[in-house]
Amino acid sequence: MAATRLYLDWNATAPLHQAARDAMLRAMDIQGNPNSVHGEGRAARAAVEAARRQVASLTGAAPAHVVFTSGATEAANMVLTPEFRMGRTPLAVSHLYVSAVEHPAVREGGRFPKDRIGEVPVTSGGMIDLTALEAVLSAHDKASGLPMVAIMLANNETGILQPVDEAAKLVQAAGGIFVVDAVQAAGRVAIDIEAIGADFLIVSSHKIGGPKGAGALISRGEVLMPKPLIHGGGQEKGHRSGTENVLAIIGFGASAEAALVDFDGRNARIGALRDRLEEGMRLAAPDIIIHGEGGARVPNTSFFTLPGLKSETGQIAFDLEGVAISAGSACSSGKVGESHVLVAMGCDPKLGALRISLGPATTEADVDRAIAALARIAGRRKLAGAAA
């Protein structure tokens, strides 16, 4: 195993950003409960509200519309519910429609019964089938309640960007509620909740260099809100009870602010590194399949197949080379199995795939080292095939 490890799994979690680390160290001296009215409590509240403004800025939202949670999974379970309120008026949502490539946190449907969750197919290119979505919404029985649609902005495996603005128009025309999982897109593509037309966005702290254990549900307005998932003291304006995790929230805010610094330049540089990586991988293994390369993707992600190499075998081989990569999503209890994303795209369900995801700290030398590792792994694959 290589003496120095190389981390290329930024989609699973980004290393803690220095700005977040510094902010959290300072926050350790904040002693008060942010819901207390004394000076110490007000200091904690001020820090939480500053972080709320920082997170709002990352998504073009109003700070008052940011609800802090323990992470994106909680945010998804909070918003994916049949029970909403429009002001003080109860609002029924009868069905949830999700794309076939959603993250498990959304695909499982939150608080919807299984028989009220529908799946919308994607094209062979991994894009939501807008014609199918329109047909589903046209067939929806509005008398039973409103439809809800949940589509991710950027796929966590392929990096493919979904046409969420076009989907939003269809959902709005059907009078539905539109939820966008922006976890993998935040910090990598510009996000504006108004421009997208989403009613709700889901974001996560640790994907952008903040601490694990913090996330947010962001709404476009204050009137339409889901029934709380966690009841208690009524924190977060009654939307999410429980004393706020001040330390994690402050780190989340600092990482959100840092993500906007040199946004275009940083992502252009990462995109160039991803192109260098894929060009080198093609030279090292001409039979490589790069999924989603023909469409728009976030700049840091490459999801590929080496024919004849199983996902788990490839991941272990890279690990032995000292390179940390992923076999798809890292959010399923460490399981390595068939990619539901590739299955939805019409690929062979037994097709193994690996994901390399880059970050701001990745260098050309890192990319070249990953290419060299892949060349050695591909070579051993050929030798194994010849021996068989």
mmCIF file of C-alpha atoms in Angstrom:
data_model
loop_
_atom_site.group_PDB
_atom_site.id
_atom_site.type_symbol
_atom_site.label_atom_id
_atom_site.label_comp_id
_atom_site.label_asym_id
_atom_site.label_seq_id
_atom_site.Cartn_x
_atom_site.Cartn_y
_atom_site.Cartn_z
ATOM 1 C CA MET A 1 0.000 0.000 0.000
ATOM 2 C CA ALA A 2 1.248 3.500 -0.833
ATOM 3 C CA ALA A 3 2.751 5.389 2.100
ATOM 4 C CA THR A 4 0.748 8.546 1.374
ATOM 5 C CA ARG A 5 -2.978 8.214 0.904
ATOM 6 C CA LEU A 6 -4.809 10.056 -1.869
ATOM 7 C CA TYR A 7 -8.408 11.081 -1.181
ATOM 8 C CA LEU A 8 -10.637 11.235 -4.263
ATOM 9 C CA ASP A 9 -14.050 10.624 -2.703
ATOM 10 C CA TRP A 10 -15.275 14.189 -2.184
ATOM 11 C CA ASN A 11 -18.868 13.262 -3.107
ATOM 12 C CA ALA A 12 -18.996 10.942 -0.102
ATOM 13 C CA THR A 13 -17.723 13.668 2.188
ATOM 14 C CA ALA A 14 -15.446 16.647 1.744
ATOM 15 C CA PRO A 15 -12.530 17.108 4.132
ATOM 16 C CA LEU A 16 -13.256 19.739 6.751
ATOM 17 C CA HIS A 17 -12.521 23.183 5.304
ATOM 18 C CA GLN A 18 -10.047 25.298 7.266
ATOM 19 C CA ALA A 19 -12.608 28.094 7.525
ATOM 20 C CA ALA A 20 -15.113 25.695 9.094
ATOM 21 C CA ARG A 21 -12.502 24.299 11.446
ATOM 22 C CA ASP A 22 -11.480 27.779 12.596
ATOM 23 C CA ALA A 23 -15.079 28.894 13.067
ATOM 24 C CA MET A 24 -15.914 25.808 15.110
ATOM 25 C CA LEU A 25 -12.867 26.238 17.332
ATOM 26 C CA ARG A 26 -13.949 29.794 18.084
ATOM 27 C CA ALA A 27 -17.499 28.593 18.674
ATOM 28 C CA MET A 28 -16.367 26.280 21.452
ATOM 29 C CA ASP A 29 -16.163 29.341 23.664
ATOM 30 C CA ILE A 30 -19.870 30.106 23.114
ATOM 31 C CA GLN A 31 -21.495 28.734 26.238
ATOM 32 C CA GLY A 32 -25.128 29.740 25.969
ATOM 33 C CA ASN A 33 -28.181 27.938 24.676
ATOM 34 C CA PRO A 34 -29.360 29.854 21.572
ATOM 35 C CA ASN A 35 -32.899 29.795 22.973
ATOM 36 C CA SER A 36 -31.975 31.506 26.239
ATOM 37 C CA VAL A 37 -32.617 35.228 26.639
ATOM 38 C CA HIS A 38 -29.519 36.127 28.674
ATOM 39 C CA GLY A 39 -26.323 37.489 27.141
ATOM 40 C CA GLU A 40 -24.733 34.096 26.635
ATOM 41 C CA GLY A 41 -27.860 32.809 24.935
ATOM 42 C CA ARG A 42 -28.058 35.855 22.699
ATOM 43 C CA ALA A 43 -24.435 35.330 21.647
ATOM 44 C CA ALA A 44 -25.239 31.755 20.640
ATOM 45 C CA ARG A 45 -28.368 32.911 18.809
ATOM 46 C CA ALA A 46 -26.391 35.563 16.923
ATOM 47 C CA ALA A 47 -23.892 32.924 15.769
ATOM 48 C CA VAL A 48 -26.669 30.607 14.568
ATOM 49 C CA GLU A 49 -28.396 33.412 12.678
ATOM 50 C CA ALA A 50 -25.110 34.465 11.041
ATOM 51 C CA ALA A 51 -24.707 30.879 9.819
ATOM 52 C CA ARG A 52 -28.301 30.912 8.579
ATOM 53 C CA ARG A 53 -27.482 33.936 6.423
ATOM 54 C CA GLN A 54 -24.358 32.225 5.079
ATOM 55 C CA VAL A 55 -26.240 29.074 4.080
ATOM 56 C CA ALA A 56 -29.053 31.129 2.546
ATOM 57 C CA SER A 57 -26.538 33.001 0.383
ATOM 58 C CA LEU A 58 -25.325 29.726 -1.118
ATOM 59 C CA THR A 59 -28.804 28.991 -2.506
ATOM 60 C CA GLY A 60 -30.246 32.435 -3.234
ATOM 61 C CA ALA A 61 -32.774 32.013 -0.427
ATOM 62 C CA ALA A 62 -33.983 34.306 2.325
ATOM 63 C CA PRO A 63 -32.322 33.511 5.679
ATOM 64 C CA ALA A 64 -35.734 33.182 7.337
ATOM 65 C CA HIS A 65 -36.479 30.282 5.011
ATOM 66 C CA VAL A 66 -33.557 28.118 6.193
ATOM 67 C CA VAL A 67 -34.415 25.382 8.709
ATOM 68 C CA PHE A 68 -31.388 23.631 10.208
ATOM 69 C CA THR A 69 -31.496 19.844 10.575
ATOM 70 C CA SER A 70 -29.089 17.059 11.518
ATOM 71 C CA GLY A 71 -28.352 16.428 7.842
ATOM 72 C CA ALA A 72 -29.851 15.964 4.406
ATOM 73 C CA THR A 73 -31.559 12.690 5.324
ATOM 74 C CA GLU A 74 -33.511 14.348 8.103
ATOM 75 C CA ALA A 75 -34.366 17.242 5.790
ATOM 76 C CA ALA A 76 -35.693 14.759 3.220
ATOM 77 C CA ASN A 77 -37.787 12.932 5.812
ATOM 78 C CA MET A 78 -39.094 16.254 7.043
ATOM 79 C CA VAL A 79 -40.296 17.538 3.679
ATOM 80 C CA LEU A 80 -41.418 14.264 2.091
ATOM 81 C CA THR A 81 -44.729 14.048 3.908
ATOM 82 C CA PRO A 82 -48.411 14.007 2.906
ATOM 83 C CA GLU A 83 -49.167 16.641 5.562
ATOM 84 C CA PHE A 84 -48.517 20.328 4.879
ATOM 85 C CA ARG A 85 -49.904 23.630 6.007
ATOM 86 C CA MET A 86 -50.562 26.685 3.861
ATOM 87 C CA GLY A 87 -50.410 29.264 6.593
ATOM 88 C CA ARG A 88 -52.798 27.801 9.148
ATOM 89 C CA THR A 89 -54.750 25.773 6.613
ATOM 90 C CA PRO A 90 -54.037 22.014 6.381
ATOM 91 C CA LEU A 91 -52.972 20.904 2.926
ATOM 92 C CA ALA A 92 -53.134 17.291 1.743
ATOM 93 C CA VAL A 93 -50.544 15.810 -0.603
ATOM 94 C CA SER A 94 -51.731 12.479 -1.944
ATOM 95 C CA HIS A 95 -48.763 11.160 -3.920
ATOM 96 C CA LEU A 96 -44.995 11.538 -4.162
ATOM 97 C CA TYR A 97 -43.272 11.090 -7.514
ATOM 98 C CA VAL A 98 -39.493 10.620 -7.516
ATOM 99 C CA SER A 99 -37.034 10.100 -10.337
ATOM 100 C CA ALA A 100 -35.589 6.610 -10.727
ATOM 101 C CA VAL A 101 -32.069 7.835 -9.926
ATOM 102 C CA GLU A 102 -32.748 9.548 -6.594
ATOM 103 C CA HIS A 103 -30.588 9.078 -3.527
ATOM 104 C CA PRO A 104 -32.041 6.487 -1.095
ATOM 105 C CA ALA A 105 -32.904 9.270 1.366
ATOM 106 C CA VAL A 106 -35.438 10.543 -1.184
ATOM 107 C CA ARG A 107 -36.208 7.321 -3.017
ATOM 108 C CA GLU A 108 -37.519 5.740 0.191
ATOM 109 C CA GLY A 109 -40.239 8.402 0.244
ATOM 110 C CA GLY A 110 -39.943 9.825 3.727
ATOM 111 C CA ARG A 111 -43.306 9.716 5.500
ATOM 112 C CA PHE A 112 -45.332 8.651 2.450
ATOM 113 C CA PRO A 113 -46.839 5.137 2.466
ATOM 114 C CA LYS A 114 -45.178 2.903 -0.115
ATOM 115 C CA ASP A 115 -48.358 2.636 -2.172
ATOM 116 C CA ARG A 116 -48.360 6.418 -2.610
ATOM 117 C CA ILE A 117 -44.876 6.685 -4.057
ATOM 118 C CA GLY A 118 -44.407 6.624 -7.824
ATOM 119 C CA GLU A 119 -41.214 6.446 -9.840
ATOM 120 C CA VAL A 120 -40.528 8.536 -12.938
ATOM 121 C CA PRO A 121 -38.076 6.985 -15.435
ATOM 122 C CA VAL A 122 -34.931 8.568 -16.786
ATOM 123 C CA THR A 123 -33.458 8.445 -20.252
ATOM 124 C CA SER A 124 -30.442 6.338 -21.215
ATOM 125 C CA GLY A 125 -28.419 9.492 -20.627
ATOM 126 C CA GLY A 126 -29.564 9.602 -16.998
ATOM 127 C CA MET A 127 -31.857 12.623 -17.391
ATOM 128 C CA ILE A 128 -35.368 12.742 -16.006
ATOM 129 C CA ASP A 129 -37.861 11.840 -18.731
ATOM 130 C CA LEU A 130 -39.856 15.072 -18.842
ATOM 131 C CA THR A 131 -42.481 13.571 -21.137
ATOM 132 C CA ALA A 132 -43.087 10.782 -18.638
ATOM 133 C CA LEU A 133 -43.209 13.301 -15.781
ATOM 134 C CA GLU A 134 -45.785 15.377 -17.632
ATOM 135 C CA ALA A 135 -47.880 12.256 -18.262
ATOM 136 C CA VAL A 136 -47.715 11.245 -14.590
ATOM 137 C CA LEU A 137 -48.805 14.691 -13.467
ATOM 138 C CA SER A 138 -51.592 14.825 -16.054
ATOM 139 C CA ALA A 139 -52.923 11.505 -14.794
ATOM 140 C CA HIS A 140 -52.711 12.526 -11.142
ATOM 141 C CA ASP A 141 -56.068 12.617 -9.350
ATOM 142 C CA LYS A 142 -56.127 16.130 -7.886
ATOM 143 C CA ALA A 143 -59.305 15.364 -5.988
ATOM 144 C CA SER A 144 -57.283 13.067 -3.699
ATOM 145 C CA GLY A 145 -54.714 15.731 -2.922
ATOM 146 C CA LEU A 146 -51.785 17.560 -4.463
ATOM 147 C CA PRO A 147 -48.871 15.837 -6.183
ATOM 148 C CA MET A 148 -45.328 16.209 -4.877
ATOM 149 C CA VAL A 149 -42.303 15.710 -7.124
ATOM 150 C CA ALA A 150 -38.739 15.197 -5.870
ATOM 151 C CA ILE A 151 -35.801 15.391 -8.277
ATOM 152 C CA MET A 152 -32.119 15.780 -7.469
ATOM 153 C CA LEU A 153 -30.197 18.630 -9.086
ATOM 154 C CA ALA A 154 -26.979 16.608 -9.459
ATOM 155 C CA ASN A 155 -26.812 12.835 -9.277
ATOM 156 C CA ASN A 156 -24.503 11.599 -6.555
ATOM 157 C CA GLU A 157 -23.103 8.750 -8.667
ATOM 158 C CA THR A 158 -22.858 10.070 -12.222
ATOM 159 C CA GLY A 159 -22.750 13.796 -11.473
ATOM 160 C CA ILE A 160 -25.400 14.339 -14.162
ATOM 161 C CA LEU A 161 -27.296 17.615 -13.821
ATOM 162 C CA GLN A 162 -31.062 17.344 -14.087
ATOM 163 C CA PRO A 163 -33.268 19.894 -15.923
ATOM 164 C CA VAL A 164 -34.958 20.903 -12.692
ATOM 165 C CA ASP A 165 -36.073 24.283 -14.027
ATOM 166 C CA GLU A 166 -38.037 22.551 -16.792
ATOM 167 C CA ALA A 167 -39.440 20.025 -14.341
ATOM 168 C CA ALA A 168 -40.478 22.871 -12.040
ATOM 169 C CA LYS A 169 -42.692 24.338 -14.769
ATOM 170 C CA LEU A 170 -44.505 21.024 -15.168
ATOM 171 C CA VAL A 171 -44.996 20.679 -11.422
ATOM 172 C CA GLN A 172 -46.242 24.254 -11.095
ATOM 173 C CA ALA A 173 -48.696 23.748 -13.961
ATOM 174 C CA ALA A 174 -50.070 20.717 -12.116
ATOM 175 C CA GLY A 175 -50.396 22.702 -8.880
ATOM 176 C CA GLY A 176 -47.892 20.455 -7.133
ATOM 177 C CA ILE A 177 -45.032 20.843 -4.672
ATOM 178 C CA PHE A 178 -41.498 20.565 -6.022
ATOM 179 C CA VAL A 179 -38.579 19.358 -3.891
ATOM 180 C CA VAL A 180 -34.987 19.495 -5.161
ATOM 181 C CA ASP A 181 -32.144 17.561 -3.556
ATOM 182 C CA ALA A 182 -29.220 19.952 -4.060
ATOM 183 C CA VAL A 183 -26.757 18.041 -1.862
ATOM 184 C CA GLN A 184 -24.224 17.186 -4.575
ATOM 185 C CA ALA A 185 -24.750 20.400 -6.513
ATOM 186 C CA ALA A 186 -24.125 22.897 -3.717
ATOM 187 C CA GLY A 187 -20.775 24.583 -4.117
ATOM 188 C CA ARG A 188 -20.264 23.018 -7.566
ATOM 189 C CA VAL A 189 -22.909 24.747 -9.662
ATOM 190 C CA ALA A 190 -24.684 28.037 -9.041
ATOM 191 C CA ILE A 191 -27.973 27.547 -7.197
ATOM 192 C CA ASP A 192 -30.851 29.991 -6.944
ATOM 193 C CA ILE A 193 -34.036 28.604 -5.455
ATOM 194 C CA GLU A 194 -36.143 31.246 -7.203
ATOM 195 C CA ALA A 195 -34.591 30.620 -10.627
ATOM 196 C CA ILE A 196 -34.969 26.874 -10.239
ATOM 197 C CA GLY A 197 -38.586 27.213 -9.196
ATOM 198 C CA ALA A 198 -38.253 24.729 -6.346
ATOM 199 C CA ASP A 199 -40.545 24.968 -3.355
ATOM 200 C CA PHE A 200 -37.883 23.293 -1.218
ATOM 201 C CA LEU A 201 -34.153 22.598 -1.438
ATOM 202 C CA ILE A 202 -32.171 20.072 0.575
ATOM 203 C CA VAL A 203 -28.501 20.789 1.352
ATOM 204 C CA SER A 204 -25.830 19.126 3.476
ATOM 205 C CA SER A 205 -22.903 20.530 5.442
ATOM 206 C CA HIS A 206 -20.291 17.815 5.020
ATOM 207 C CA LYS A 207 -20.520 17.774 1.228
ATOM 208 C CA ILE A 208 -19.145 21.321 1.058
ATOM 209 C CA GLY A 209 -16.422 21.110 3.683
ATOM 210 C CA GLY A 210 -18.525 21.602 6.800
ATOM 211 C CA PRO A 211 -18.897 19.139 9.672
ATOM 212 C CA LYS A 212 -20.962 15.983 9.462
ATOM 213 C CA GLY A 213 -24.296 16.069 11.264
ATOM 214 C CA ALA A 214 -25.710 19.325 9.899
ATOM 215 C CA GLY A 215 -27.968 20.097 6.976
ATOM 216 C CA ALA A 216 -30.871 22.296 6.029
ATOM 217 C CA LEU A 217 -34.307 22.296 4.476
ATOM 218 C CA ILE A 218 -34.716 25.544 2.561
ATOM 219 C CA SER A 219 -38.090 26.828 1.426
ATOM 220 C CA ARG A 220 -38.931 29.376 -1.245
ATOM 221 C CA GLY A 221 -41.517 30.985 1.041
ATOM 222 C CA GLU A 222 -42.687 30.869 4.636
ATOM 223 C CA VAL A 223 -46.343 30.052 4.061
ATOM 224 C CA LEU A 224 -46.091 26.484 2.712
ATOM 225 C CA MET A 225 -44.406 24.193 5.266
ATOM 226 C CA PRO A 226 -44.510 20.469 6.094
ATOM 227 C CA LYS A 227 -45.779 19.060 9.363
ATOM 228 C CA PRO A 228 -42.782 18.894 11.733
ATOM 229 C CA LEU A 229 -40.892 15.639 11.842
ATOM 230 C CA ILE A 230 -39.470 16.278 15.309
ATOM 231 C CA HIS A 231 -41.759 17.691 17.994
ATOM 232 C CA GLY A 232 -40.775 19.290 21.267
ATOM 233 C CA GLY A 233 -39.774 22.796 22.275
ATOM 234 C CA GLY A 234 -40.643 24.414 18.967
ATOM 235 C CA GLN A 235 -37.183 25.553 17.907
ATOM 236 C CA GLU A 236 -36.520 26.687 14.322
ATOM 237 C CA LYS A 237 -39.814 28.595 14.360
ATOM 238 C CA GLY A 238 -41.619 25.424 15.298
ATOM 239 C CA HIS A 239 -40.454 23.543 12.219
ATOM 240 C CA ARG A 240 -37.774 21.430 13.908
ATOM 241 C CA SER A 241 -37.679 21.002 17.662
ATOM 242 C CA GLY A 242 -34.520 20.356 19.641
ATOM 243 C CA THR A 243 -31.710 22.658 20.764
ATOM 244 C CA GLU A 244 -29.719 23.701 17.724
ATOM 245 C CA ASN A 245 -26.327 22.078 17.206
ATOM 246 C CA VAL A 246 -24.529 25.408 17.456
ATOM 247 C CA LEU A 247 -21.035 24.071 16.775
ATOM 248 C CA ALA A 248 -22.024 22.164 13.625
ATOM 249 C CA ILE A 249 -24.275 24.954 12.363
ATOM 250 C CA ILE A 250 -21.466 27.501 12.676
ATOM 251 C CA GLY A 251 -19.125 25.181 10.769
ATOM 252 C CA PHE A 252 -21.831 24.671 8.129
ATOM 253 C CA GLY A 253 -22.211 28.411 7.709
ATOM 254 C CA ALA A 254 -18.465 28.974 7.391
ATOM 255 C CA SER A 255 -18.154 26.252 4.746
ATOM 256 C CA ALA A 256 -21.105 27.723 2.810
ATOM 257 C CA GLU A 257 -19.436 31.130 2.799
ATOM 258 C CA ALA A 258 -16.111 29.596 1.728
ATOM 259 C CA ALA A 259 -17.856 27.739 -1.117
ATOM 260 C CA LEU A 260 -18.752 31.068 -2.731
ATOM 261 C CA VAL A 261 -15.148 32.342 -2.742
ATOM 262 C CA ASP A 262 -13.637 32.115 -6.260
ATOM 263 C CA PHE A 263 -16.644 29.989 -7.194
ATOM 264 C CA ASP A 264 -16.238 30.100 -10.977
ATOM 265 C CA GLY A 265 -12.464 29.873 -11.006
ATOM 266 C CA ARG A 266 -12.327 26.991 -8.564
ATOM 267 C CA ASN A 267 -14.922 24.916 -10.397
ATOM 268 C CA ALA A 268 -13.350 25.634 -13.783
ATOM 269 C CA ARG A 269 -10.036 24.347 -12.441
ATOM 270 C CA ILE A 270 -11.684 21.233 -10.985
ATOM 271 C CA GLY A 271 -13.508 20.637 -14.277
ATOM 272 C CA ALA A 272 -10.206 20.796 -16.151
ATOM 273 C CA LEU A 273 -8.740 18.252 -13.738
ATOM 274 C CA ARG A 274 -11.739 15.954 -14.306
ATOM 275 C CA ASP A 275 -11.188 16.224 -18.078
ATOM 276 C CA ARG A 276 -7.485 15.429 -17.596
ATOM 277 C CA LEU A 277 -8.461 12.422 -15.485
ATOM 278 C CA GLU A 278 -10.891 11.036 -18.043
ATOM 279 C CA GLU A 279 -8.500 11.585 -20.947
ATOM 280 C CA GLY A 280 -5.789 9.719 -19.047
ATOM 281 C CA MET A 281 -8.142 6.899 -18.083
ATOM 282 C CA ARG A 282 -9.126 6.388 -21.726
ATOM 283 C CA LEU A 283 -5.465 6.077 -22.687
ATOM 284 C CA ALA A 284 -4.803 3.653 -19.834
ATOM 285 C CA ALA A 285 -7.900 1.559 -20.509
ATOM 286 C CA PRO A 286 -9.398 2.153 -23.998
ATOM 287 C CA ASP A 287 -12.432 -0.009 -23.223
ATOM 288 C CA ILE A 288 -13.440 2.134 -20.256
ATOM 289 C CA ILE A 289 -17.052 3.340 -20.133
ATOM 290 C CA ILE A 290 -17.607 6.789 -18.629
ATOM 291 C CA HIS A 291 -21.242 7.147 -17.671
ATOM 292 C CA GLY A 292 -22.995 10.419 -18.404
ATOM 293 C CA GLU A 293 -20.035 11.965 -20.239
ATOM 294 C CA GLY A 294 -22.236 13.181 -23.072
ATOM 295 C CA GLY A 295 -24.374 15.411 -20.863
ATOM 296 C CA ALA A 296 -24.027 18.236 -18.383
ATOM 297 C CA ARG A 297 -22.380 17.144 -15.135
ATOM 298 C CA VAL A 298 -21.000 18.743 -12.011
ATOM 299 C CA PRO A 299 -17.333 19.459 -12.737
ATOM 300 C CA ASN A 300 -15.783 17.140 -10.176
ATOM 301 C CA THR A 301 -17.358 13.722 -10.827
ATOM 302 C CA SER A 302 -16.396 10.783 -13.017
ATOM 303 C CA PHE A 303 -18.404 7.554 -12.832
ATOM 304 C CA PHE A 304 -16.887 4.776 -14.916
ATOM 305 C CA THR A 305 -16.842 1.070 -15.662
ATOM 306 C CA LEU A 306 -13.839 -1.119 -16.426
ATOM 307 C CA PRO A 307 -15.438 -4.083 -18.216
ATOM 308 C CA GLY A 308 -14.764 -7.313 -16.380
ATOM 309 C CA LEU A 309 -13.972 -5.600 -13.076
ATOM 310 C CA LYS A 310 -16.502 -5.808 -10.256
ATOM 311 C CA SER A 311 -17.221 -2.659 -8.252
ATOM 312 C CA GLU A 312 -16.016 -4.068 -4.946
ATOM 313 C CA THR A 313 -12.891 -5.527 -6.544
ATOM 314 C CA GLY A 314 -12.048 -2.220 -8.180
ATOM 315 C CA GLN A 315 -12.635 -0.231 -5.013
ATOM 316 C CA ILE A 316 -10.361 -2.548 -3.015
ATOM 317 C CA ALA A 317 -7.729 -2.440 -5.769
ATOM 318 C CA PHE A 318 -7.649 1.366 -5.674
ATOM 319 C CA ASP A 319 -7.549 1.278 -1.882
ATOM 320 C CA LEU A 320 -4.503 -1.001 -1.986
ATOM 321 C CA GLU A 321 -2.934 1.543 -4.334
ATOM 322 C CA GLY A 322 -3.496 4.138 -1.615
ATOM 323 C CA VAL A 323 -6.314 5.874 -3.495
ATOM 324 C CA ALA A 324 -9.689 6.353 -1.808
ATOM 325 C CA ILE A 325 -12.551 6.266 -4.300
ATOM 326 C CA SER A 326 -16.125 5.002 -4.182
ATOM 327 C CA ALA A 327 -18.311 2.383 -5.783
ATOM 328 C CA GLY A 328 -21.270 4.733 -6.095
ATOM 329 C CA SER A 329 -23.063 6.193 -3.088
ATOM 330 C CA ALA A 330 -21.349 5.993 0.308
ATOM 331 C CA CYS A 331 -24.629 6.549 2.137
ATOM 332 C CA SER A 332 -25.977 2.993 2.191
ATOM 333 C CA SER A 333 -24.226 1.477 5.198
ATOM 334 C CA GLY A 334 -21.088 0.654 3.240
ATOM 335 C CA LYS A 335 -22.893 -1.772 0.944
ATOM 336 C CA VAL A 336 -21.523 -2.348 -2.543
ATOM 337 C CA GLY A 337 -24.103 -3.733 -4.914
ATOM 338 C CA GLU A 338 -25.877 -3.032 -8.157
ATOM 339 C CA SER A 339 -26.197 0.651 -8.968
ATOM 340 C CA HIS A 340 -29.873 1.530 -9.207
ATOM 341 C CA VAL A 341 -28.752 4.584 -11.186
ATOM 342 C CA LEU A 342 -27.157 2.477 -13.927
ATOM 343 C CA VAL A 343 -30.151 0.127 -13.926
ATOM 344 C CA ALA A 344 -32.467 3.112 -14.411
ATOM 345 C CA MET A 345 -30.297 4.235 -17.340
ATOM 346 C CA GLY A 346 -30.819 0.860 -19.010
ATOM 347 C CA CYS A 347 -27.346 -0.530 -18.334
ATOM 348 C CA ASP A 348 -26.607 -4.148 -17.485
ATOM 349 C CA PRO A 349 -27.553 -4.542 -13.785
ATOM 350 C CA LYS A 350 -24.372 -6.567 -13.215
ATOM 351 C CA LEU A 351 -22.200 -3.795 -14.621
ATOM 352 C CA GLY A 352 -19.742 -2.629 -11.998
ATOM 353 C CA ALA A 353 -18.905 1.050 -11.704
ATOM 354 C CA LEU A 354 -16.533 3.234 -9.724
ATOM 355 C CA ARG A 355 -16.703 6.908 -8.833
ATOM 356 C CA ILE A 356 -13.841 9.348 -8.582
ATOM 357 C CA SER A 357 -14.816 12.725 -7.205
ATOM 358 C CA LEU A 358 -12.383 15.611 -6.979
ATOM 359 C CA GLY A 359 -12.247 18.645 -4.710
ATOM 360 C CA PRO A 360 -10.589 22.039 -4.307
ATOM 361 C CA ALA A 361 -7.439 20.466 -2.832
ATOM 362 C CA THR A 362 -6.967 18.023 -5.733
ATOM 363 C CA THR A 363 -3.871 18.670 -7.868
ATOM 364 C CA GLU A 364 -2.655 17.601 -11.298
ATOM 365 C CA ALA A 365 -0.195 15.291 -9.552
ATOM 366 C CA ASP A 366 -3.099 13.664 -7.712
ATOM 367 C CA VAL A 367 -4.948 13.102 -10.967
ATOM 368 C CA ASP A 368 -1.865 11.635 -12.631
ATOM 369 C CA ARG A 369 -1.376 9.299 -9.684
ATOM 370 C CA ALA A 370 -4.987 8.105 -9.996
ATOM 371 C CA ILE A 371 -4.480 7.485 -13.714
ATOM 372 C CA ALA A 372 -1.330 5.480 -13.011
ATOM 373 C CA ALA A 373 -3.186 3.423 -10.417
ATOM 374 C CA LEU A 374 -5.980 2.732 -12.880
ATOM 375 C CA ALA A 375 -3.437 1.675 -15.532
ATOM 376 C CA ARG A 376 -1.946 -0.882 -13.151
ATOM 377 C CA ILE A 377 -5.377 -2.155 -12.116
ATOM 378 C CA ALA A 378 -6.496 -2.426 -15.751
ATOM 379 C CA GLY A 379 -3.299 -4.308 -16.566
ATOM 380 C CA ARG A 380 -3.878 -6.832 -13.794
ATOM 381 C CA ARG A 381 -7.451 -7.219 -14.998
ATOM 382 C CA LYS A 382 -6.159 -8.237 -18.435
ATOM 383 C CA LEU A 383 -3.642 -10.660 -16.939
ATOM 384 C CA ALA A 384 -6.370 -12.238 -14.816
ATOM 385 C CA GLY A 385 -8.560 -12.589 -17.914
ATOM 386 C CA ALA A 386 -5.757 -14.198 -19.894
ATOM 387 C CA ALA A 387 -5.030 -16.664 -17.079
ATOM 388 C CA ALA A 388 -8.697 -17.618 -16.934
#
